[in-house]
Amino acid sequence: MCQSLPDGSIDGVTVTNYRTRTEIEGAVVESKISISKSSGLAIEVDNNLDAGGNKKTYYSTRYTYTGIHAPTIQK
């Protein structure tokens, strides 16, 4: 399942937000994915994993794209 959420802002970057839900072999992962409206790149992904019982995990990944350059091509 993927559902659109209201737009937001992360560190001054306007983002489009989505919520996803994935069920695999008794485990459920619910995620919120924030994508930059200007670049189309993921900025942040928050995940809640519920594997049943007390097996619950939350983790968040933040992506930054500064200082990235193509390698120098030597001839």
N, CA, C and O atoms as a DFTB+ gen file, in Angstrom:
300 C
 N C O
     1  1       0.841      -1.163       0.000
     2  2       0.000       0.000       0.000
     3  2       0.892       1.235       0.000
     4  3       1.907       1.274       0.695
     5  1       0.522       2.217      -0.760
     6  2       1.222       3.502      -0.774
     7  2       0.158       4.597      -0.780
     8  3      -0.779       4.571      -1.579
     9  1       0.323       5.557       0.128
    10  2      -0.677       6.615       0.275
    11  2       0.028       7.965       0.343
    12  3       1.026       8.119       1.048
    13  1      -0.492       8.925      -0.384
    14  2       0.051      10.275      -0.351
    15  2      -0.338      10.957       0.951
    16  3      -1.475      10.840       1.408
    17  1       0.624      11.676       1.551
    18  2       0.400      12.452       2.770
    19  2       0.580      13.930       2.441
    20  3       1.077      14.258       1.363
    21  1       0.185      14.835       3.349
    22  2       0.402      16.261       3.083
    23  2       1.890      16.581       2.905
    24  3       2.756      15.958       3.520
    25  1       2.159      17.570       2.044
    26  2       3.534      18.027       1.837
    27  2       4.079      18.601       3.133
    28  3       3.319      18.940       4.041
    29  1       5.400      18.709       3.216
    30  2       6.026      19.245       4.414
    31  2       7.365      19.881       4.066
    32  3       7.642      20.190       2.907
    33  1       8.186      20.069       5.089
    34  2       9.499      20.674       4.919
    35  2      10.483      19.998       5.863
    36  3      10.163      19.741       7.023
    37  1      11.683      19.711       5.360
    38  2      12.761      19.153       6.173
    39  2      13.988      20.017       5.933
    40  3      14.491      20.094       4.812
    41  1      14.464      20.664       6.981
    42  2      15.630      21.547       6.883
    43  2      15.481      22.570       5.759
    44  3      16.443      22.853       5.044
    45  1      14.289      23.119       5.602
    46  2      14.037      24.140       4.589
    47  2      13.766      23.609       3.194
    48  3      13.530      24.392       2.273
    49  1      13.795      22.285       3.018
    50  2      13.527      21.671       1.719
    51  2      12.063      21.225       1.694
    52  3      11.624      20.479       2.569
    53  1      11.310      21.685       0.690
    54  2       9.915      21.283       0.555
    55  2       9.868      19.844       0.053
    56  3      10.516      19.501      -0.935
    57  1       9.095      19.007       0.743
    58  2       9.037      17.581       0.415
    59  2       7.602      17.118       0.200
    60  3       6.653      17.673       0.753
    61  1       7.481      16.094      -0.614
    62  2       6.239      15.352      -0.772
    63  2       6.377      14.113       0.099
    64  3       7.412      13.447       0.068
    65  1       5.349      13.798       0.874
    66  2       5.404      12.679       1.805
    67  2       4.488      11.545       1.363
    68  3       3.397      11.770       0.838
    69  1       4.953      10.337       1.587
    70  2       4.169       9.144       1.302
    71  2       4.243       8.197       2.494
    72  3       5.236       8.159       3.220
    73  1       3.184       7.443       2.676
    74  2       3.154       6.404       3.703
    75  2       3.014       5.072       2.983
    76  3       2.208       4.928       2.065
    77  1       3.812       4.103       3.414
    78  2       3.719       2.770       2.825
    79  2       3.515       1.740       3.932
    80  3       3.863       1.966       5.091
    81  1       2.953       0.625       3.549
    82  2       2.762      -0.495       4.478
    83  2       3.064      -1.770       3.712
    84  3       2.494      -2.027       2.651
    85  1       3.975      -2.568       4.271
    86  2       4.371      -3.819       3.654
    87  2       4.232      -4.939       4.676
    88  3       4.696      -4.809       5.808
    89  1       3.597      -6.033       4.284
    90  2       3.464      -7.200       5.149
    91  2       4.188      -8.374       4.501
    92  3       3.890      -8.762       3.372
    93  1       5.159      -8.937       5.254
    94  2       5.937     -10.067       4.742
    95  2       6.079     -11.104       5.848
    96  3       6.666     -10.814       6.891
    97  1       5.562     -12.283       5.643
    98  2       5.705     -13.409       6.568
    99  2       5.449     -13.026       8.028
   100  3       6.260     -13.332       8.902
   101  1       4.339     -12.367       8.287
   102  2       3.959     -12.017       9.645
   103  2       4.554     -10.723      10.170
   104  3       4.152     -10.251      11.234
   105  1       5.501     -10.139       9.449
   106  2       6.084      -8.859       9.862
   107  2       5.414      -7.725       9.084
   108  3       5.029      -7.884       7.926
   109  1       5.288      -6.582       9.748
   110  2       4.683      -5.408       9.123
   111  2       5.675      -4.258       9.199
   112  3       6.208      -3.953      10.266
   113  1       5.919      -3.622       8.056
   114  2       6.769      -2.432       8.015
   115  2       5.918      -1.276       7.538
   116  3       5.371      -1.310       6.435
   117  1       5.804      -0.242       8.375
   118  2       5.118       0.986       8.000
   119  2       6.172       2.077       7.873
   120  3       6.968       2.286       8.788
   121  1       6.176       2.769       6.739
   122  2       7.208       3.756       6.463
   123  2       6.597       5.085       6.060
   124  3       5.490       5.145       5.526
   125  1       7.344       6.151       6.329
   126  2       7.033       7.479       5.813
   127  2       8.244       7.890       4.986
   128  3       9.364       7.932       5.494
   129  1       8.017       8.191       3.714
   130  2       9.085       8.543       2.793
   131  2       8.899       9.993       2.384
   132  3       7.831      10.379       1.909
   133  1       9.951      10.803       2.572
   134  2       9.909      12.224       2.219
   135  2      10.825      12.460       1.033
   136  3      12.022      12.176       1.097
   137  1      10.254      12.986      -0.064
   138  2      10.984      13.192      -1.306
   139  2      11.019      14.672      -1.643
   140  3       9.986      15.343      -1.619
   141  1      12.212      15.189      -1.959
   142  2      12.379      16.595      -2.317
   143  2      11.542      16.921      -3.543
   144  3      11.604      16.211      -4.546
   145  1      10.759      17.991      -3.467
   146  2       9.943      18.395      -4.607
   147  2      10.802      18.960      -5.733
   148  3      10.423      18.872      -6.901
   149  1      11.955      19.541      -5.397
   150  2      12.787      20.156      -6.443
   151  2      13.694      19.155      -7.143
   152  3      13.891      19.257      -8.354
   153  1      14.253      18.188      -6.414
   154  2      15.207      17.264      -7.030
   155  2      14.622      15.880      -7.316
   156  3      15.137      15.153      -8.165
   157  1      13.553      15.515      -6.614
   158  2      12.983      14.179      -6.764
   159  2      13.749      13.108      -6.004
   160  3      13.478      11.918      -6.162
   161  1      14.717      13.530      -5.169
   162  2      15.519      12.587      -4.393
   163  2      14.941      12.390      -2.995
   164  3      14.362      13.310      -2.418
   165  1      15.102      11.188      -2.460
   166  2      14.652      10.910      -1.092
   167  2      15.480      11.742      -0.116
   168  3      16.700      11.835      -0.253
   169  1      14.816      12.346       0.867
   170  2      15.476      13.144       1.903
   171  2      15.484      12.377       3.221
   172  3      16.478      12.392       3.947
   173  1      14.375      11.708       3.529
   174  2      14.268      10.988       4.800
   175  2      13.291       9.835       4.654
   176  3      12.276       9.940       3.967
   177  1      13.625       8.715       5.326
   178  2      12.732       7.555       5.374
   179  2      12.652       7.101       6.830
   180  3      13.672       6.764       7.432
   181  1      11.451       7.093       7.395
   182  2      11.201       6.619       8.758
   183  2      10.496       5.271       8.655
   184  3       9.519       5.135       7.919
   185  1      10.985       4.278       9.387
   186  2      10.428       2.930       9.330
   187  2      10.048       2.429      10.715
   188  3      10.792       2.606      11.680
   189  1       8.886       1.806      10.801
   190  2       8.447       1.094      11.995
   191  2       8.253      -0.366      11.602
   192  3       7.402      -0.692      10.774
   193  1       9.052      -1.235      12.207
   194  2       8.993      -2.654      11.914
   195  2       8.364      -3.371      13.095
   196  3       8.831      -3.234      14.226
   197  1       7.312      -4.131      12.844
   198  2       6.651      -4.930      13.875
   199  2       6.680      -6.381      13.425
   200  3       5.943      -6.779      12.522
   201  1       7.545      -7.175      14.068
   202  2       7.677      -8.589      13.719
   203  2       6.851      -9.471      14.658
   204  3       7.024     -10.689      14.678
   205  1       5.960      -8.861      15.429
   206  2       5.123      -9.613      16.348
   207  2       5.729      -9.676      17.740
   208  3       6.948      -9.613      17.897
   209  1       4.884      -9.801      18.739
   210  2       5.351      -9.856      20.127
   211  2       6.080      -8.577      20.502
   212  3       5.602      -7.479      20.214
   213  1       7.225      -8.713      21.139
   214  2       8.023      -7.558      21.545
   215  2       9.075      -7.178      20.507
   216  3       9.980      -6.397      20.801
   217  1       8.967      -7.709      19.327
   218  2       9.959      -7.464      18.280
   219  2       9.555      -6.255      17.440
   220  3       9.097      -6.393      16.305
   221  1       9.735      -5.071      18.019
   222  2       9.390      -3.827      17.333
   223  2      10.640      -2.959      17.221
   224  3      11.401      -2.815      18.179
   225  1      10.835      -2.391      16.053
   226  2      12.011      -1.571      15.797
   227  2      11.606      -0.319      15.039
   228  3      10.756      -0.368      14.150
   229  1      12.222       0.807      15.396
   230  2      12.063       2.055      14.656
   231  2      13.436       2.498      14.188
   232  3      14.399       2.466      14.955
   233  1      13.528       2.905      12.951
   234  2      14.772       3.505      12.478
   235  2      14.468       4.550      11.409
   236  3      13.481       4.454      10.679
   237  1      15.335       5.536      11.341
   238  2      15.172       6.647      10.416
   239  2      16.467       6.834       9.646
   240  3      17.556       6.761      10.215
   241  1      16.343       7.074       8.351
   242  2      17.510       7.310       7.511
   243  2      17.372       8.682       6.876
   244  3      16.348       8.983       6.263
   245  1      18.406       9.525       7.020
   246  2      18.428      10.862       6.425
   247  2      19.470      10.860       5.322
   248  3      20.599      10.412       5.526
   249  1      19.093      11.362       4.154
   250  2      19.997      11.403       3.013
   251  2      20.420      12.847       2.750
   252  3      19.584      13.750       2.716
   253  1      21.721      13.056       2.565
   254  2      22.236      14.369       2.173
   255  2      23.017      14.200       0.879
   256  3      23.662      13.173       0.667
   257  1      22.959      15.191       0.030
   258  2      23.564      15.088      -1.283
   259  2      24.573      16.211      -1.536
   260  3      24.813      16.569      -2.689
   261  1      25.162      16.767      -0.489
   262  2      26.147      17.820      -0.662
   263  2      27.536      17.204      -0.815
   264  3      27.816      16.132      -0.277
   265  1      28.386      17.887      -1.544
   266  2      29.757      17.419      -1.701
   267  2      29.909      16.222      -2.614
   268  3      30.940      15.552      -2.572
   269  1      28.920      15.932      -3.433
   270  2      29.000      14.802      -4.346
   271  2      29.446      15.328      -5.710
   272  3      28.832      16.234      -6.274
   273  1      30.528      14.741      -6.227
   274  2      31.057      15.159      -7.516
   275  2      31.381      13.926      -8.354
   276  3      31.735      12.873      -7.823
   277  1      31.254      14.074      -9.659
   278  2      31.652      12.993     -10.561
   279  2      33.160      12.827     -10.488
   280  3      33.880      13.810     -10.313
   281  1      33.645      11.615     -10.616
   282  2      35.101      11.405     -10.575
   283  2      35.773      12.053     -11.789
   284  3      35.171      12.194     -12.853
   285  1      37.013      12.434     -11.602
   286  2      37.793      13.012     -12.679
   287  2      38.174      11.909     -13.663
   288  3      38.666      10.853     -13.266
   289  1      37.944      12.162     -14.928
   290  2      38.277      11.185     -15.959
   291  2      39.668      11.506     -16.492
   292  3      39.915      12.606     -16.986
   293  1      40.554      10.556     -16.389
   294  2      41.915      10.752     -16.878
   295  2      42.022      10.219     -18.289
   296  3      41.529       9.134     -18.597
   297  1      42.667      10.986     -19.137
   298  2      42.813      10.579     -20.543
   299  2      44.206      10.061     -20.810
   300  3      44.515       9.674     -21.937
